[in-house]
CSV table of C-alpha atoms in Angstrom, one decimal:
chain,number,residue,atom,x,y,z
A,1,MET,CA,23.4,6.0,-2.8
A,2,SER,CA,20.5,7.5,-1.0
A,3,LEU,CA,19.8,11.2,-0.9
A,4,PRO,CA,20.5,13.1,2.4
A,5,VAL,CA,17.8,13.6,4.9
A,6,PRO,CA,16.5,17.2,4.5
A,7,GLY,CA,16.8,19.1,7.8
A,8,SER,CA,16.4,22.8,7.0
A,9,ALA,CA,14.4,24.5,4.3
A,10,GLY,CA,17.5,24.9,2.1
A,11,ASP,CA,18.3,21.2,2.3
A,12,ALA,CA,14.7,20.3,1.5
A,13,LEU,CA,14.8,22.5,-1.6
A,14,GLY,CA,18.0,20.9,-2.7
A,15,VAL,CA,16.6,17.4,-2.3
A,16,LEU,CA,13.3,18.4,-3.9
A,17,SER,CA,15.1,19.9,-6.9
A,18,ARG,CA,17.2,16.8,-7.4
A,19,PHE,CA,14.2,14.6,-7.3
A,20,ARG,CA,12.4,16.7,-9.8
A,21,VAL,CA,15.3,16.5,-12.2
A,22,GLU,CA,15.7,12.8,-11.8
A,23,PHE,CA,11.9,12.2,-12.1
A,24,TYR,CA,11.9,14.1,-15.3
A,25,GLU,CA,14.6,11.8,-16.6
A,26,CYS,CA,12.4,8.8,-15.8
A,27,LEU,CA,9.8,10.1,-18.3
A,28,TYR,CA,10.8,8.6,-21.6
A,29,ALA,CA,7.8,9.8,-23.8
A,30,ARG,CA,5.9,13.0,-23.5
A,31,ALA,CA,8.2,14.0,-20.7
A,32,ASP,CA,7.5,17.8,-20.8
A,33,ALA,CA,3.7,17.4,-20.8
A,34,LEU,CA,3.7,14.8,-18.0
A,35,PHE,CA,6.0,16.8,-15.8
A,36,GLU,CA,4.0,19.9,-16.1
A,37,LEU,CA,0.9,17.9,-15.4
A,38,THR,CA,2.3,16.9,-12.0
A,39,ASP,CA,3.0,20.6,-11.3
A,40,ALA,CA,-0.5,21.4,-12.2
A,41,VAL,CA,-1.8,18.9,-9.7
A,42,LEU,CA,0.6,20.2,-7.1
A,43,CYS,CA,-0.3,23.9,-7.6
A,44,LYS,CA,-4.0,23.7,-8.3
A,45,GLU,CA,-6.2,25.6,-5.8
A,46,GLY,CA,-8.5,23.1,-4.2
A,47,PRO,CA,-9.2,19.5,-5.1
A,48,VAL,CA,-8.8,18.1,-8.6
A,49,GLN,CA,-12.3,17.5,-9.9
A,50,THR,CA,-11.8,17.1,-13.6
A,51,LEU,CA,-8.7,16.2,-15.6
A,52,VAL,CA,-9.2,18.9,-18.3
A,53,ASP,CA,-9.3,21.7,-15.7
A,54,LEU,CA,-5.6,21.0,-15.1
A,55,SER,CA,-4.8,22.4,-18.5
A,56,LEU,CA,-6.0,25.9,-17.3
A,57,GLU,CA,-3.4,26.1,-14.6
A,58,ALA,CA,-0.5,28.4,-15.2
A,59,GLU,CA,2.0,25.7,-14.5
A,60,TYR,CA,0.7,23.7,-17.5
A,61,ARG,CA,1.8,25.6,-20.6
A,62,ARG,CA,0.2,23.3,-23.2
A,63,GLY,CA,-3.3,22.7,-24.4
A,64,HIS,CA,-5.8,20.1,-23.3
A,65,GLY,CA,-5.1,17.9,-26.3
A,66,ALA,CA,-1.5,17.5,-25.2
A,67,LEU,CA,-2.7,16.5,-21.8
A,68,TYR,CA,-4.7,13.6,-23.0
A,69,GLN,CA,-2.0,12.6,-25.5
A,70,ALA,CA,0.5,12.6,-22.7
A,71,LEU,CA,-1.5,10.1,-20.7
A,72,ASN,CA,-2.4,7.9,-23.6
A,73,ALA,CA,1.0,7.9,-25.4
A,74,GLY,CA,3.5,8.8,-22.5
A,75,TRP,CA,5.6,6.3,-20.7
A,76,ALA,CA,7.6,6.3,-17.4
A,77,GLU,CA,10.3,3.7,-16.9
A,78,PRO,CA,9.1,1.8,-13.8
A,79,ALA,CA,12.3,0.2,-12.6
A,80,ARG,CA,14.2,3.5,-12.7
A,81,LEU,CA,11.4,5.3,-11.0
A,82,ARG,CA,11.2,2.7,-8.2
A,83,SER,CA,15.0,3.0,-7.7
A,84,LEU,CA,14.5,6.8,-7.4
A,85,LEU,CA,11.8,6.5,-4.8
A,86,VAL,CA,13.7,4.1,-2.6
A,87,SER,CA,16.8,6.3,-2.8
A,88,LEU,CA,15.0,9.2,-1.1
A,89,PRO,CA,15.0,9.6,2.7
A,90,VAL,CA,12.9,6.9,4.3
A,91,PRO,CA,11.0,7.6,7.6
A,92,ARG,CA,11.7,5.2,10.5
A,93,ALA,CA,10.0,4.2,13.7
A,94,VAL,CA,11.1,5.5,17.1
A,95,ASP,CA,13.6,2.6,17.5
A,96,GLY,CA,15.1,3.3,14.1
A,97,ARG,CA,13.4,0.4,12.4
A,98,ILE,CA,11.9,0.7,8.9
A,99,VAL,CA,8.2,-0.2,8.9
A,100,LEU,CA,6.5,-0.9,5.5
A,101,ALA,CA,2.8,-1.1,5.0
A,102,VAL,CA,1.1,-3.0,2.2
A,103,ASP,CA,-2.5,-2.4,1.2
A,104,VAL,CA,-4.8,-2.4,-1.8
A,105,SER,CA,-6.8,0.6,-2.9
A,106,THR,CA,-9.4,0.4,-5.8
A,107,TRP,CA,-10.0,2.6,-8.7
A,108,LEU,CA,-13.7,1.8,-9.4
A,109,ARG,CA,-14.8,1.8,-13.0
A,110,PRO,CA,-18.3,0.2,-13.0
A,111,ASP,CA,-19.5,1.7,-16.3
A,112,ALA,CA,-16.3,1.3,-18.3
A,113,GLU,CA,-17.3,-1.7,-20.4
A,114,THR,CA,-14.5,-0.9,-23.0
A,115,SER,CA,-11.8,-0.9,-20.4
A,116,PRO,CA,-9.9,-4.3,-20.1
A,117,ASP,CA,-8.4,-6.0,-17.0
A,118,ARG,CA,-11.1,-4.9,-14.6
A,119,LEU,CA,-11.8,-7.0,-11.5
A,120,PHE,CA,-14.6,-7.2,-9.0
A,121,CYS,CA,-13.4,-5.0,-6.1
A,122,HIS,CA,-14.9,-5.4,-2.6
A,123,VAL,CA,-16.4,-2.1,-1.4
A,124,TYR,CA,-17.5,-1.7,2.2
A,125,GLY,CA,-21.0,-0.3,2.8
A,126,ARG,CA,-22.2,1.9,5.6
A,127,GLY,CA,-24.6,-0.7,7.1
A,128,ARG,CA,-24.5,-4.3,7.9
A,129,GLY,CA,-24.8,-6.5,4.9
A,130,LYS,CA,-24.2,-3.5,2.5
A,131,ASP,CA,-20.9,-4.7,1.1
A,132,GLN,CA,-20.7,-4.7,-2.7
A,133,PHE,CA,-18.4,-6.0,-5.5
A,134,ILE,CA,-17.9,-3.3,-8.1
A,135,PRO,CA,-15.8,-3.6,-11.2
A,136,GLY,CA,-12.6,-1.6,-11.1
A,137,TRP,CA,-8.8,-1.6,-11.1
A,138,PRO,CA,-7.2,-2.7,-7.7
A,139,TYR,CA,-3.7,-1.3,-7.0
A,140,SER,CA,-1.3,-2.7,-4.4
A,141,PHE,CA,0.7,0.0,-2.6
A,142,VAL,CA,3.8,-0.2,-0.5
A,143,ALA,CA,4.6,2.7,1.8
A,144,ALA,CA,7.0,3.5,4.6
A,145,LEU,CA,5.3,4.5,7.8
A,146,GLU,CA,6.3,7.3,10.3
A,147,SER,CA,6.1,7.2,14.1
A,148,GLY,CA,3.4,9.0,16.0
A,149,ARG,CA,0.0,10.2,15.0
A,150,THR,CA,0.3,11.7,11.5
A,151,SER,CA,-1.3,11.7,8.1
A,152,TRP,CA,2.0,11.3,6.3
A,153,CYS,CA,3.7,8.2,4.9
A,154,ARG,CA,6.2,7.7,2.0
A,155,LEU,CA,4.8,5.9,-1.0
A,156,LEU,CA,7.4,3.6,-2.5
A,157,ASP,CA,5.6,1.5,-5.2
A,158,ALA,CA,2.3,0.7,-6.7
A,159,VAL,CA,1.3,-2.3,-8.9
A,160,ARG,CA,-2.0,-2.9,-10.6
A,161,LEU,CA,-3.5,-6.4,-9.9
A,162,GLY,CA,-4.5,-8.1,-13.2
A,163,PRO,CA,-7.2,-10.7,-13.8
A,164,ALA,CA,-4.6,-13.5,-13.9
A,165,ASP,CA,-2.5,-12.4,-10.9
A,166,ASP,CA,-2.2,-14.0,-7.5
A,167,ALA,CA,-2.4,-11.2,-5.0
A,168,ALA,CA,0.0,-12.8,-2.5
A,169,ALA,CA,2.6,-13.6,-5.2
A,170,VAL,CA,2.4,-10.1,-6.7
A,171,THR,CA,2.7,-8.5,-3.3
A,172,ALA,CA,5.7,-10.7,-2.4
A,173,ALA,CA,7.4,-9.8,-5.6
A,174,GLN,CA,6.6,-6.1,-5.1
A,175,LEU,CA,8.0,-6.2,-1.5
A,176,ARG,CA,11.1,-8.1,-2.7
A,177,ASP,CA,11.9,-5.3,-5.2
A,178,VAL,CA,11.3,-2.6,-2.6
A,179,VAL,CA,13.4,-4.3,0.0
A,180,ALA,CA,16.2,-4.9,-2.5
A,181,GLY,CA,16.2,-1.3,-3.5
A,182,LEU,CA,16.3,-0.1,0.2
A,183,ILE,CA,19.3,-2.4,0.8
A,184,THR,CA,21.0,-1.1,-2.4
A,185,ALA,CA,20.4,2.5,-1.4
A,186,GLY,CA,22.0,1.9,2.0
A,187,HIS,CA,18.9,2.3,4.2
A,188,TRP,CA,19.5,-1.2,5.7
A,189,ILE,CA,22.9,-2.8,6.4
A,190,GLU,CA,24.0,-6.0,8.0
A,191,GLY,CA,23.3,-5.8,11.7
A,192,ASP,CA,20.3,-3.5,11.6
A,193,PRO,CA,16.9,-4.8,12.9
A,194,GLU,CA,14.7,-6.5,10.3
A,195,LEU,CA,12.3,-4.5,8.2
A,196,LEU,CA,8.8,-4.9,9.5
A,197,VAL,CA,6.0,-5.4,7.0
A,198,VAL,CA,2.5,-4.7,8.3
A,199,ALA,CA,-0.6,-5.9,6.5
A,200,ASP,CA,-4.3,-6.2,7.2
A,201,ALA,CA,-6.5,-9.4,7.5
A,202,GLY,CA,-7.0,-9.7,3.8
A,203,TYR,CA,-3.5,-11.0,3.2
A,204,ASP,CA,-2.2,-14.5,3.5
A,205,LEU,CA,0.4,-13.7,6.2
A,206,ALA,CA,1.9,-17.2,6.3
A,207,ARG,CA,2.4,-17.3,2.6
A,208,LEU,CA,4.0,-13.8,2.5
A,209,ALA,CA,6.4,-14.9,5.3
A,210,PHE,CA,7.2,-18.1,3.4
A,211,LEU,CA,7.9,-16.2,0.1
A,212,LEU,CA,10.1,-13.6,1.8
A,213,ALA,CA,11.9,-15.9,4.1
A,214,ASP,CA,15.3,-15.2,2.5
A,215,LEU,CA,15.0,-11.4,3.1
A,216,PRO,CA,15.6,-9.5,6.4
A,217,VAL,CA,11.9,-9.0,6.7
A,218,GLU,CA,9.4,-9.7,9.5
A,219,VAL,CA,5.7,-10.0,8.4
A,220,CYS,CA,3.0,-8.9,10.8
A,221,GLY,CA,-0.7,-8.6,10.2
A,222,ARG,CA,-4.2,-8.9,11.6
A,223,LEU,CA,-5.9,-12.3,12.0
A,224,ARG,CA,-9.6,-12.9,11.7
A,225,SER,CA,-11.2,-13.6,15.0
A,226,ASP,CA,-12.4,-17.1,13.9
A,227,ARG,CA,-8.9,-18.4,13.0
A,228,VAL,CA,-7.6,-21.6,14.6
A,229,LEU,CA,-3.8,-22.1,14.9
A,230,ALA,CA,-1.9,-25.0,16.4
A,231,ARG,CA,0.9,-25.5,18.9
A,232,ASP,CA,3.8,-27.9,18.5
A,233,PRO,CA,3.1,-31.5,19.3
A,234,ALA,CA,4.0,-32.7,22.7
A,235,PRO,CA,7.1,-35.0,22.7
A,236,HIS,CA,6.5,-38.7,23.1
A,237,ASN,CA,8.3,-40.3,26.0
A,238,ALA,CA,7.3,-43.8,25.1
A,239,ALA,CA,8.8,-46.0,22.4
A,240,PRO,CA,8.2,-44.6,18.8
A,241,ARG,CA,5.1,-45.9,17.1
A,242,PRO,CA,4.8,-46.6,13.4
A,243,GLY,CA,3.3,-44.1,11.2
A,244,ARG,CA,3.9,-40.4,10.3
A,245,PRO,CA,5.0,-38.2,13.2
A,246,ARG,CA,2.5,-35.5,14.3
A,247,MET,CA,3.0,-32.0,12.9
A,248,HIS,CA,0.4,-30.2,14.9
A,249,GLY,CA,-0.4,-30.2,18.6
A,250,ALA,CA,-3.2,-28.7,20.6
A,251,PRO,CA,-5.4,-26.2,18.8
A,252,PHE,CA,-5.4,-22.5,19.6
A,253,ALA,CA,-8.8,-21.1,18.6
A,254,LEU,CA,-9.0,-17.3,18.8
A,255,ALA,CA,-12.7,-17.5,19.6
A,256,ARG,CA,-12.4,-20.0,22.4
A,257,PRO,CA,-10.5,-18.7,25.5
A,258,THR,CA,-10.3,-22.2,27.0
A,259,THR,CA,-7.7,-23.1,24.4
A,260,TRP,CA,-5.4,-20.2,25.0
A,261,GLY,CA,-3.6,-21.0,28.2
A,262,ASP,CA,-1.4,-18.6,30.0
A,263,PRO,CA,0.4,-16.0,27.7
A,264,GLN,CA,4.2,-15.9,27.7
A,265,THR,CA,4.1,-12.1,27.8
A,266,GLU,CA,1.6,-9.5,28.9
A,267,THR,CA,2.1,-5.7,28.8
A,268,ARG,CA,-0.1,-2.8,29.8
A,269,THR,CA,0.4,0.7,28.2
A,270,ASP,CA,-1.5,3.9,29.0
A,271,THR,CA,-2.5,5.7,25.8
A,272,THR,CA,-4.0,9.1,25.2
A,273,ARG,CA,-6.6,7.9,22.6
A,274,TYR,CA,-7.6,4.4,23.7
A,275,GLY,CA,-7.0,4.3,27.4
A,276,THR,CA,-5.1,1.3,28.7
A,277,ALA,CA,-3.9,-1.0,26.0
A,278,THR,CA,-3.3,-4.6,27.1
A,279,ALA,CA,-1.3,-6.9,24.9
A,280,GLN,CA,-1.0,-10.6,25.5
A,281,ALA,CA,1.4,-12.8,23.5
A,282,TRP,CA,1.7,-16.5,22.8
A,283,ASP,CA,4.9,-17.8,21.2
A,284,ARG,CA,5.5,-20.5,18.6
A,285,LEU,CA,2.1,-20.9,17.1
A,286,HIS,CA,1.6,-21.9,13.5
A,287,PRO,CA,-1.3,-22.1,11.0
A,288,ARG,CA,-2.4,-25.5,9.8
A,289,LEU,CA,-1.6,-25.5,6.1
A,290,THR,CA,-3.5,-27.8,3.7
A,291,ARG,CA,-2.7,-28.8,0.1
A,292,ARG,CA,-5.4,-26.5,-1.3
A,293,SER,CA,-5.4,-23.3,-3.2
A,294,ALA,CA,-1.9,-21.6,-3.0
A,295,TRP,CA,-0.3,-24.4,-1.0
A,296,ILE,CA,-0.8,-27.1,-3.7
A,297,THR,CA,2.7,-28.6,-4.2
A,298,ASP,CA,4.3,-31.9,-5.1
A,299,GLN,CA,3.0,-34.7,-2.9
A,300,ASN,CA,6.6,-35.6,-2.0
A,301,VAL,CA,7.3,-32.1,-0.6
A,302,GLU,CA,6.3,-31.5,3.0
A,303,LEU,CA,4.3,-28.5,3.8
A,304,PRO,CA,6.2,-26.0,6.0
A,305,VAL,CA,5.5,-25.4,9.6
A,306,LEU,CA,5.7,-21.6,10.0
A,307,HIS,CA,6.1,-20.7,13.6
A,308,GLY,CA,5.1,-17.2,14.8
A,309,LEU,CA,4.0,-15.0,17.6
A,310,VAL,CA,0.3,-14.3,18.3
A,311,VAL,CA,-0.6,-11.1,20.0
A,312,ARG,CA,-4.1,-10.2,21.4
A,313,LEU,CA,-4.5,-6.4,21.8
A,314,HIS,CA,-7.4,-5.1,23.8
A,315,VAL,CA,-8.0,-1.4,24.5
A,316,GLU,CA,-10.1,0.3,27.2
A,317,HIS,CA,-12.2,2.4,24.8
A,318,LEU,CA,-12.5,3.6,21.3
A,319,PRO,CA,-13.0,7.2,20.0
A,320,GLY,CA,-16.7,8.0,19.8
A,321,GLY,CA,-17.7,5.7,22.7
A,322,ARG,CA,-17.8,2.5,20.7
A,323,ASP,CA,-17.2,-0.8,22.4
A,324,PRO,CA,-13.8,-2.2,21.5
A,325,ASP,CA,-13.2,-5.7,20.1
A,326,PRO,CA,-9.9,-7.4,20.6
A,327,VAL,CA,-7.5,-7.4,17.7
A,328,TRP,CA,-5.4,-10.5,16.9
A,329,LEU,CA,-2.0,-10.1,15.3
A,330,TRP,CA,0.4,-12.7,13.9
A,331,SER,CA,4.1,-12.1,13.4
A,332,SER,CA,6.5,-14.4,11.5
A,333,ARG,CA,9.3,-13.8,14.1
A,334,THR,CA,9.2,-15.8,17.3
A,335,GLY,CA,10.3,-14.4,20.7
A,336,ALA,CA,7.7,-13.0,23.0
A,337,ASP,CA,9.6,-10.3,24.8
A,338,THR,CA,7.8,-7.1,25.9
A,339,THR,CA,9.8,-4.8,23.6
A,340,HIS,CA,8.9,-6.9,20.6
A,341,VAL,CA,5.2,-7.1,21.5
A,342,ASP,CA,4.9,-3.4,22.0
A,343,GLN,CA,6.6,-2.8,18.6
A,344,LEU,CA,4.1,-5.0,16.8
A,345,TRP,CA,0.9,-3.5,18.0
A,346,ARG,CA,2.2,0.1,17.7
A,347,ALA,CA,3.3,-0.5,14.2
A,348,TYR,CA,-0.1,-2.1,13.3
A,349,LEU,CA,-1.9,1.1,14.6
A,350,ARG,CA,0.4,3.2,12.4
A,351,ARG,CA,-0.8,1.2,9.3
A,352,PHE,CA,-4.0,3.3,9.3
A,353,ASP,CA,-1.9,6.3,8.2
A,354,LEU,CA,-1.9,4.8,4.8
A,355,GLU,CA,-5.7,5.2,4.7
A,356,HIS,CA,-5.3,9.0,5.1
A,357,THR,CA,-3.0,8.9,2.0
A,358,PHE,CA,-5.6,7.0,0.0
A,359,ARG,CA,-8.2,9.6,0.9
A,360,LEU,CA,-5.9,12.4,0.0
A,361,MET,CA,-5.1,10.8,-3.4
A,362,LYS,CA,-8.8,10.3,-4.2
A,363,GLN,CA,-10.4,13.3,-2.8
A,364,THR,CA,-7.8,16.0,-3.2
A,365,LEU,CA,-5.2,14.9,-5.8
A,366,GLY,CA,-7.8,13.4,-8.1
A,367,TRP,CA,-6.3,9.9,-8.5
A,368,THR,CA,-9.6,8.3,-9.6
A,369,VAL,CA,-11.0,11.3,-11.4
A,370,PRO,CA,-9.9,10.6,-15.0
A,371,LYS,CA,-12.1,8.3,-17.1
A,372,LEU,CA,-9.3,6.6,-18.8
A,373,ARG,CA,-9.9,3.6,-21.0
A,374,ASP,CA,-6.5,2.0,-21.3
A,375,PRO,CA,-5.1,0.4,-18.1
A,376,ALA,CA,-1.6,1.5,-19.2
A,377,ALA,CA,-2.7,5.2,-19.0
A,378,ALA,CA,-4.2,4.5,-15.6
A,379,ASP,CA,-0.8,3.1,-14.5
A,380,LEU,CA,0.9,6.2,-15.8
A,381,TRP,CA,-1.5,8.5,-14.0
A,382,THR,CA,-0.9,6.5,-10.8
A,383,THR,CA,2.8,7.0,-11.2
A,384,LEU,CA,2.3,10.8,-11.5
A,385,ILE,CA,0.2,10.9,-8.4
A,386,ILE,CA,2.9,9.0,-6.4
A,387,ALA,CA,5.4,11.6,-7.7
A,388,VAL,CA,3.1,14.4,-6.6
A,389,HIS,CA,2.8,12.9,-3.1
A,390,THR,CA,6.5,12.4,-2.9
A,391,GLN,CA,7.2,16.0,-3.7
A,392,LEU,CA,4.8,17.1,-1.0
A,393,TRP,CA,6.6,14.9,1.5
A,394,LEU,CA,10.0,16.4,0.5
A,395,ALA,CA,8.7,19.9,0.7
A,396,ARG,CA,7.5,19.7,4.3
A,397,PRO,CA,10.5,21.5,5.9
A,398,ALA,CA,10.2,24.3,3.4
A,399,ALA,CA,6.5,24.8,3.6
A,400,GLN,CA,4.6,27.6,5.4
A,401,ASP,CA,1.2,27.4,7.1
A,402,LEU,CA,-1.2,29.2,4.8
A,403,HIS,CA,-4.2,28.5,6.9
A,404,ARG,CA,-7.6,30.0,6.3
A,405,PRO,CA,-9.0,32.5,8.8
A,406,TRP,CA,-11.3,29.8,10.2
A,407,GLU,CA,-8.6,27.2,10.5
A,408,ARG,CA,-6.4,26.6,13.5
A,409,PRO,CA,-2.7,27.4,12.9
A,410,LEU,CA,-0.3,24.4,12.9
A,411,PRO,CA,3.4,24.3,13.6
A,412,ALA,CA,5.7,23.6,10.7
A,413,GLN,CA,6.4,20.0,11.8
A,414,LYS,CA,2.7,19.2,11.9
A,415,LEU,CA,1.5,20.5,8.6
A,416,THR,CA,-0.9,18.1,6.8
A,417,PRO,CA,-0.3,17.2,3.1
A,418,ALA,CA,-3.2,19.4,2.0
A,419,ARG,CA,-1.6,22.5,3.7
A,420,VAL,CA,1.8,21.8,2.2
A,421,ARG,CA,0.1,21.6,-1.2
A,422,ARG,CA,-1.6,24.9,-0.6
A,423,GLY,CA,1.8,26.7,-0.6
A,424,PHE,CA,3.6,24.5,-3.1
A,425,ARG,CA,3.4,27.2,-5.8
A,426,ASN,CA,5.7,29.3,-3.8
A,427,ILE,CA,8.1,26.4,-3.2
A,428,ARG,CA,8.0,25.5,-6.9
A,429,ALA,CA,9.3,29.0,-7.8
A,430,LYS,CA,12.6,28.1,-6.0
A,431,ALA,CA,12.9,24.5,-7.2
A,432,ALA,CA,14.3,23.1,-10.4
A,433,ARG,CA,12.0,23.1,-13.4
A,434,PRO,CA,13.5,20.9,-16.1
A,435,ALA,CA,10.6,20.8,-18.5
A,436,ALA,CA,11.1,22.7,-21.8
A,437,ALA,CA,8.8,25.4,-23.1
A,438,PRO,CA,6.2,24.3,-25.6
A,439,LYS,CA,6.8,24.8,-29.3
A,440,PRO,CA,4.1,26.6,-31.4
A,441,SER,CA,2.0,24.2,-33.4
A,442,ARG,CA,-1.4,23.9,-35.0
A,443,PRO,CA,-4.1,21.6,-33.8
A,444,GLY,CA,-4.8,18.5,-35.8
A,445,PRO,CA,-7.8,18.4,-38.2
A,446,GLY,CA,-9.6,15.9,-36.0
A,447,ARG,CA,-12.7,14.0,-37.3
A,448,PRO,CA,-14.4,15.6,-40.2
A,449,ARG,CA,-17.6,17.5,-39.3
A,450,GLY,CA,-20.7,15.3,-39.6
A,451,SER,CA,-18.8,12.0,-39.8
A,452,ILE,CA,-19.8,9.1,-37.5
A,453,ASN,CA,-17.4,6.8,-35.7
A,454,ARG,CA,-18.4,3.4,-37.0
A,455,THR,CA,-15.6,1.5,-35.2
A,456,ARG,CA,-17.2,-0.1,-32.2
A,457,ALA,CA,-14.8,-0.4,-29.3
A,458,PRO,CA,-14.5,-4.0,-27.9
A,459,ARG,CA,-16.4,-4.8,-24.7
A,460,HIS,CA,-14.6,-6.6,-21.8
A,461,THR,CA,-16.2,-8.6,-19.1
A,462,PRO,CA,-14.7,-7.9,-15.6
A,463,GLY,CA,-13.5,-10.7,-13.4
A,464,LYS,CA,-10.7,-13.3,-13.1
A,465,THR,CA,-9.5,-15.0,-16.2
A,466,THR,CA,-7.9,-18.0,-14.4
A,467,LYS,CA,-9.3,-20.2,-11.7
A,468,ARG,CA,-6.9,-21.6,-9.2
A,469,ALA,CA,-7.3,-25.3,-8.3
A,470,GLU,CA,-8.9,-25.9,-5.0
A,471,SER,CA,-7.9,-29.5,-4.5
A,472,LEU,CA,-5.2,-32.0,-5.4
A,473,GLU,CA,-7.5,-33.9,-7.6
A,474,GLU,CA,-8.4,-30.8,-9.6
A,475,HIS,CA,-4.8,-29.7,-9.7
A,476,TYR,CA,-3.4,-33.0,-11.0
A,477,GLY,CA,-6.4,-33.5,-13.2
A,478,ARG,CA,-5.5,-30.5,-15.3
A,479,ARG,CA,-2.2,-31.9,-16.2
A,480,PRO,CA,-2.0,-33.1,-19.8
């Protein structure tokens, strides 16, 4: 069963206390040190700049050695923690629909030669042609989005992508676990509208929709402006001809307006930030799949035809006076009615709220600050950061605006995550604190003075360890 939605400050403290107790029970090793480490991140004044500074906070009652031991030897049960996160209140869109966003954020480790499982992560530069590929750990996040302009979202899960992982398959399995948990918790029942999954252009939208076809999920994401889709073939009125029937009709090239034709639906909406937003929709378009890369299957199995809805969004102006370029969206659900089209492009704009969360995690909560060698320790630290952000989200109704003299006051319902964290020490005093007090002990002897560590740590080369076949000949040629 899911926890009740916190309405007042008292309800929020009750839900927050229950989450803190159940989160403590998810920590199976070094539970006390890990729990107090999350409290130190929550109550620290200012951004987390070094990991060892957290041991100086009053909420962390142990030494700095216990801090590092907790991250290197601690463990949090992932399945139980995921069930706990999805059982909490989930934000919904204006129409009551649950909107999930998926995206990848990187933990860059360019100089960590002794850290395994690093991949080359794409990093955007500030100028044209300045993109780089830097070694690091990419993490796939799933979050529930809110409605309206906000910097909040609810983090539900995070999975690190390994060198042998297929990003689309890992994301589909991650979404499957999250959706199953939401259904088990009672957030979605039979008869409710489908959950909407929003992704960016880096995802294979057709494959995600194909892998999640048995779930009540609609996949929506951005298309590159050079994509070419296809319509259904026109019916033949003449006698049937020998040969294989056609699967694809006339092309629909996003870069060639002469191939579009008249849209089935067109809506115009006045916005306060972008002026007039015009959305045009074309129904029952599908990508042309080929037996390459992820779609290599048995030759006797037909490739699927995945119909969807294509939406072209064009706004009047962008903030800062930049010239707007049209945005193309593809949805796995057909039906080009005006309500559906408006839901798609509004939900896609809300996807950028997840970027605010990534910036908060990196610049304020110190997600990428520790120089950890073991990827398991990095996964545990990521879990603690998600727990920190979840507690901030639950504490919103009980938070007060402790703004600086030069800052503009904000109402309680519009407090940012940083301002909620600024007053969390006062909220923590009223919430449950299940961690036990530390026991007196003596520090270990450590390495003898003057000795030299002669055990060289192994070096690891970043990059993929498996190469996916790009053609049928290569695929079947690898078979023994």
